[in-house]
Tab-separated table of C-alpha atoms and ligand atoms in Angstrom:
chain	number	residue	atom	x	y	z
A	499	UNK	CA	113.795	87.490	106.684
A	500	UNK	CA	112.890	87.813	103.230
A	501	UNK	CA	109.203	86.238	102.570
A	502	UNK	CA	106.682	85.640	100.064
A	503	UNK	CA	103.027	85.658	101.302
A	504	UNK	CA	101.068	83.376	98.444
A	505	UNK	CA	97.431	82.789	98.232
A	506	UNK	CA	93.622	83.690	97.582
A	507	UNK	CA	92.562	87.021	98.453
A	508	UNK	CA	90.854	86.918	101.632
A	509	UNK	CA	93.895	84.322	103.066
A	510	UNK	CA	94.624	86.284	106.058
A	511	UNK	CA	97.845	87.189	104.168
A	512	UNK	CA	97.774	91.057	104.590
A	513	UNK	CA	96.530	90.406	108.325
A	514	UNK	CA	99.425	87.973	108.925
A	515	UNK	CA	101.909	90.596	106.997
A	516	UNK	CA	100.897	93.503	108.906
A	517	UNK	CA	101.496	91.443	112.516
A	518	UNK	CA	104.600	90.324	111.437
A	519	UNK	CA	106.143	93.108	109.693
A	520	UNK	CA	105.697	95.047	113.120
A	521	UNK	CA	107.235	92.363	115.092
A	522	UNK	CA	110.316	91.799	112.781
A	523	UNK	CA	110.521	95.511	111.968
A	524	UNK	CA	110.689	94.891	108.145
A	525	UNK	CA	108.517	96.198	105.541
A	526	UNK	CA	105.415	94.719	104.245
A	527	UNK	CA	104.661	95.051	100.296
A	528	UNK	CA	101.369	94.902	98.871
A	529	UNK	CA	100.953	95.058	95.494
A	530	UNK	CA	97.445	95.618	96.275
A	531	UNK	CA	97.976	98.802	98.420
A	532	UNK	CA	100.209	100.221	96.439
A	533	UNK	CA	98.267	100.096	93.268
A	534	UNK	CA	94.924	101.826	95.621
A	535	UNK	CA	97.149	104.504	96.533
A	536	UNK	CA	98.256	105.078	92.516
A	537	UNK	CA	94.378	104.881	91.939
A	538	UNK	CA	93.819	107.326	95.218
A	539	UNK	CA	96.642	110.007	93.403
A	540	UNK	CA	95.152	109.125	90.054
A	541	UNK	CA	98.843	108.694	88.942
A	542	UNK	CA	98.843	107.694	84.790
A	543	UNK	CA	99.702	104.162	86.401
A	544	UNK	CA	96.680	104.227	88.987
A	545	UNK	CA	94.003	105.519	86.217
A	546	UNK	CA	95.512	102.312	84.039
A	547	UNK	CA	95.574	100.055	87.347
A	548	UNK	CA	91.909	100.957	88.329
A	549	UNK	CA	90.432	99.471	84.842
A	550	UNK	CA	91.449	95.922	85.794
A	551	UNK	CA	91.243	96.185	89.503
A	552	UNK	CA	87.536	97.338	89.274
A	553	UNK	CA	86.724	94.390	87.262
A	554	UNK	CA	88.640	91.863	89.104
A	555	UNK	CA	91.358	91.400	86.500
A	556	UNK	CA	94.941	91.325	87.488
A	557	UNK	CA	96.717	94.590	86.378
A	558	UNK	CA	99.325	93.714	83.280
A	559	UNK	CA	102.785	92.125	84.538
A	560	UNK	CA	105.309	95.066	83.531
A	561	UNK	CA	103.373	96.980	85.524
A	562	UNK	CA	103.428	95.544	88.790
A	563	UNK	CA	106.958	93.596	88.177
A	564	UNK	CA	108.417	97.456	88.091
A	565	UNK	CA	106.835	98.505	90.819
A	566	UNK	CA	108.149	95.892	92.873
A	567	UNK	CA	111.416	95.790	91.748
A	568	UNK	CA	111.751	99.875	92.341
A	569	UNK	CA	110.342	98.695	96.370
A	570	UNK	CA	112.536	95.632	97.128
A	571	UNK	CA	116.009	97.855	95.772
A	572	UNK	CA	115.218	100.611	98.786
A	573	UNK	CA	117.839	100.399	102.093
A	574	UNK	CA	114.423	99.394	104.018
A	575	UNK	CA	114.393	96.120	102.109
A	576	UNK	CA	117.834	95.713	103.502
A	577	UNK	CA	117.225	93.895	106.863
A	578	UNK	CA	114.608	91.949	104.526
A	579	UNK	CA	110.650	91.785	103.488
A	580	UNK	CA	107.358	90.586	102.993
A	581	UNK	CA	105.860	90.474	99.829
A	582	UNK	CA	102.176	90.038	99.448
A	583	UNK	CA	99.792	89.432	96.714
A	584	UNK	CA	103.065	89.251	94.226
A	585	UNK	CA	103.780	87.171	92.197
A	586	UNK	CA	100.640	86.326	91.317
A	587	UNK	CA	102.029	85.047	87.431
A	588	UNK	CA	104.634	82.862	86.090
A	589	UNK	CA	106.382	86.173	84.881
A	590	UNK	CA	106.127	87.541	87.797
A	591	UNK	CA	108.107	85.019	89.623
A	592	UNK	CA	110.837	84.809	87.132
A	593	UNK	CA	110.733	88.534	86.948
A	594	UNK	CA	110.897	87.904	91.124
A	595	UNK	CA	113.641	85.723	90.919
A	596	UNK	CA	116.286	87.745	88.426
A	597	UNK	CA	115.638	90.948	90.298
A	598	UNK	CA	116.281	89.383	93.520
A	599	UNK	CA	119.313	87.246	92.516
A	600	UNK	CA	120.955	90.819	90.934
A	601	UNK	CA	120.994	92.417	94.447
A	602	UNK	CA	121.478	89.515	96.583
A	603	UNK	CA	118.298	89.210	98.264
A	604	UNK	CA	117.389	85.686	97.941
A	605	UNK	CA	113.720	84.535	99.155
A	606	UNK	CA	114.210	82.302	102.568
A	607	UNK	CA	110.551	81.120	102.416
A	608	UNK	CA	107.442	81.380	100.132
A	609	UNK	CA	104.350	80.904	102.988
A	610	UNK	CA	101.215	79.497	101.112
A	611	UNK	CA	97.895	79.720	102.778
A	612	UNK	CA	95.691	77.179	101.740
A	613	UNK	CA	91.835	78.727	101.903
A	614	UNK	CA	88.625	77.222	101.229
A	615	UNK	CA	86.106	79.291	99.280
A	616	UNK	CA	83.965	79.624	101.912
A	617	UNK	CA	86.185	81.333	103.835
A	618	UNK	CA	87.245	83.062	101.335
A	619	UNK	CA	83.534	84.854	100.489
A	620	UNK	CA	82.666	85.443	104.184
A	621	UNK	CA	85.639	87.450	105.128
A	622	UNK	CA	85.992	89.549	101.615
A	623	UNK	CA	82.197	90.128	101.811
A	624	UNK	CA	82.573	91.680	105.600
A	625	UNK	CA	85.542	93.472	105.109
A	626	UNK	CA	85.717	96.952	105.535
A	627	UNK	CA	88.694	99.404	104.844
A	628	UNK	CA	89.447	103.055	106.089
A	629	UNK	CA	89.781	105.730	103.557
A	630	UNK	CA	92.418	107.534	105.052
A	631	UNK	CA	94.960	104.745	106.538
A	632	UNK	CA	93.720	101.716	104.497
A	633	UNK	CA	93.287	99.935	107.645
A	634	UNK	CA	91.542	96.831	107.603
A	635	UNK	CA	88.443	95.472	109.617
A	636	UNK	CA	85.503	92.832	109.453
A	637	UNK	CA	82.118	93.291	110.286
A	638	UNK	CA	81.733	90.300	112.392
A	639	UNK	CA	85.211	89.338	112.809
A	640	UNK	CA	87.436	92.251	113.723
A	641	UNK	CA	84.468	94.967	114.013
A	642	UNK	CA	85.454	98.693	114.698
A	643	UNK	CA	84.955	100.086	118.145
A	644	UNK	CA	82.505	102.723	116.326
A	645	UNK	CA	80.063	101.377	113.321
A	646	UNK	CA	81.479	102.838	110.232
A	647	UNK	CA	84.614	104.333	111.449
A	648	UNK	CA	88.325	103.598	111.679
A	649	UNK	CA	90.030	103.023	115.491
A	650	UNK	CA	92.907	104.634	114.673
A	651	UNK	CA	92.526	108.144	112.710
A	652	UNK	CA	88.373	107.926	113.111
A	653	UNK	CA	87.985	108.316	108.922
A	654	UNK	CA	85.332	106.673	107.580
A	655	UNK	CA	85.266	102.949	106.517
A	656	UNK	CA	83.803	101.764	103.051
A	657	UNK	CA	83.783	98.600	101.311
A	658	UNK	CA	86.383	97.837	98.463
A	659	UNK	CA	83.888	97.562	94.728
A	660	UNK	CA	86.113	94.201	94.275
A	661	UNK	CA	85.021	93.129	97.381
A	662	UNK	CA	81.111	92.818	96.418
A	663	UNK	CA	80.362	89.338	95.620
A	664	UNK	CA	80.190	88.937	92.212
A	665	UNK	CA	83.700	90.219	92.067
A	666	UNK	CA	85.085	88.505	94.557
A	667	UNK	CA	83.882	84.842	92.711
A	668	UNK	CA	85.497	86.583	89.483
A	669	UNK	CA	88.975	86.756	91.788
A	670	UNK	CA	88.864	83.427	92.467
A	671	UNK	CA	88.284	82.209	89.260
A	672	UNK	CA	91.355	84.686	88.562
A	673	UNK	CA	93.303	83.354	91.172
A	674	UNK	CA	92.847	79.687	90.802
A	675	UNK	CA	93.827	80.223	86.447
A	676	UNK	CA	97.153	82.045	87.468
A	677	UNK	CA	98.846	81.130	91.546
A	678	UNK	CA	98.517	77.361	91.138
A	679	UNK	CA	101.687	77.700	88.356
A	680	UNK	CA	103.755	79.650	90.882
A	681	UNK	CA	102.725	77.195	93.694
A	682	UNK	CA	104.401	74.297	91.910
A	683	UNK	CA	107.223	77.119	90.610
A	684	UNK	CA	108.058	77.232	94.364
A	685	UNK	CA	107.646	73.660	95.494
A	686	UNK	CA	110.221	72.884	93.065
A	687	UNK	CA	112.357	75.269	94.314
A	688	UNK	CA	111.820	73.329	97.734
A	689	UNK	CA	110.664	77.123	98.860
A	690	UNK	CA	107.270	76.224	99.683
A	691	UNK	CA	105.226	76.102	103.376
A	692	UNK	CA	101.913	75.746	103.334
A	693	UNK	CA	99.747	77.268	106.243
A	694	UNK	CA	95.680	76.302	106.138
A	695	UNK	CA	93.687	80.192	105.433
A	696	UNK	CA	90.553	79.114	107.450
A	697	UNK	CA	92.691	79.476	110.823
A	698	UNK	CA	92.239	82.926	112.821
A	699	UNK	CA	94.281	85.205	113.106
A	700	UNK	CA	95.785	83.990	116.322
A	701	UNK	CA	95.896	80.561	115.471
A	702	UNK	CA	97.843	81.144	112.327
A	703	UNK	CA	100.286	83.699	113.516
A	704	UNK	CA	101.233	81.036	116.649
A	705	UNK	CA	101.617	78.201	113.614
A	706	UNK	CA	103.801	80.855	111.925
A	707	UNK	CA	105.911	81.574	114.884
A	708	UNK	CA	106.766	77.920	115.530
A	709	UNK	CA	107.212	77.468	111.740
A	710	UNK	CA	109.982	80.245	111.886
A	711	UNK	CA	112.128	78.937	114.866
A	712	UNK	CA	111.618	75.382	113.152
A	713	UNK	CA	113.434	76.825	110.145
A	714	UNK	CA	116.020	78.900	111.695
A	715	UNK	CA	114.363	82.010	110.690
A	716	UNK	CA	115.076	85.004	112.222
B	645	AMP	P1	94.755	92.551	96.471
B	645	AMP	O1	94.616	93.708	97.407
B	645	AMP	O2	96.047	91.814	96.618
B	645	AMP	O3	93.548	91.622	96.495
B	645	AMP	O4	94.805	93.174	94.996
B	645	AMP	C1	93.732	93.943	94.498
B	645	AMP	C2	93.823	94.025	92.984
B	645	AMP	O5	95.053	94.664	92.602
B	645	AMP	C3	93.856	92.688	92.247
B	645	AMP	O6	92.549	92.152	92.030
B	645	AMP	C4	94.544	93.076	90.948
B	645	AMP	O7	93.662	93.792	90.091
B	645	AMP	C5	95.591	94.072	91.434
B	645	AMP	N1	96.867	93.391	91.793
B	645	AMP	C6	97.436	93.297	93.020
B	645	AMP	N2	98.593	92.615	92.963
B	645	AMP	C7	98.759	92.277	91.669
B	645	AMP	C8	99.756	91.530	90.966
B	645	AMP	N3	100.807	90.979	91.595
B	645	AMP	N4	99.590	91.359	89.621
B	645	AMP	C9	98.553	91.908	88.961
B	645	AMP	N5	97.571	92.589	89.567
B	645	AMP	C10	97.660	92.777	90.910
């Protein structure tokens, strides 16, 4: 199962990833974590990264379309993947698409969740992350058992700076210049599913579930 998980931040596409990748026992890619753990090891990639991710920017394309293309090559990628939060550019997709095509790992479905921007600001604003495993939670939605700290390895949770407000309108703006190009990229391809963001988290991954056995996904 090799998938593409498209859409505005705050989707539900990391929370769907995450379900699924356990479930299918294949990895889950985020552009996103990976470039917070270059910033965490202040790698000379990470201190580049952290300039645009601070501001909202996305982080230039031959940066990320490496990064990727170094992840999707490893034996874990074999049994297939889930990418998410990349592409997020036309070159990025084409840059997708070669890399892909060279060692036989076509894309079976590109998932697209639709989100309104109300959604969108209520679940970045609440969201809260844990230092140590980059685990994700919600202050109303998917609050920790403790105030403050993480269920699983009880490190302290903080709020991402690009997930304050004004930030997370700049992302939009962002998102909605660049991912509606790949959008039609895909529907051309006839690659495209689209899944509505607002559901929860149940709701969506029961929609995905049926969607997969509908398409002889395994
Ligand atoms: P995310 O966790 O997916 O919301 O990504 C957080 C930030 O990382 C984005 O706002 C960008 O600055 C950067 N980023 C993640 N993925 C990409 C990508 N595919 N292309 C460029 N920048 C990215």
């Amino acid at each position: 199962m090799r998938l593409v998980l498209l859409g505005p931040p705050g989707a539900g596409k990391g929370t769907q990833a995450k379900v699924l990748s356990k479930e299918y026992n294949i990895p889950h890619i985020s552009t996103g974590d990976i470039l917070r753990e270059t910033v965490k090891a202040k790698t000379p990639i990470g201190l580049k990264a952290k300039v645009f991710m601070d501001k909202g920017e996305l982080v230039p394309d031959d940066v990320v379309i490496e990064m990727v293309a170094q992840r999707v090559a490893k034996p874990d990628c074999e049994k297939g993947f889930m990418l998410d939060g990349f592409p997020r550019t036309a070159a990025q997709a084409e840059a997708l698409d070669a890399t892909l095509t060279r060692l036989n790992r076509p894309i079976d479905m590109v998932l697209f969740f639709k989100t309104s921007v109300g959604t969108i600001v209520q679940r970045l604003s609440g969201r809260r992350v844990c230092r140590n495993c980059a685990e994700n939670y919600h202050v109303k939605n998917i609050p920790p058992k403790v105030d403050g700290k993480c269920d699983k390895c009880g490190s302290e949770l903080y709020q991402r700076d690009d997930d304050k407000e004004e930030t997370v309108l700049y992302r939009i703006k962002v998102y909605d210049k660049t991912v509606p190009e790949i959008v039609n990229y895909y529907e051309n391809k006839g690659a495209l599913r689209t899944i509505c963001g607002d559901f929860d988290v149940d709701e969506a991954h029961d929609y995905l579930s049926k969607l997969f056995v509908k398409e002889g996904l395994k």
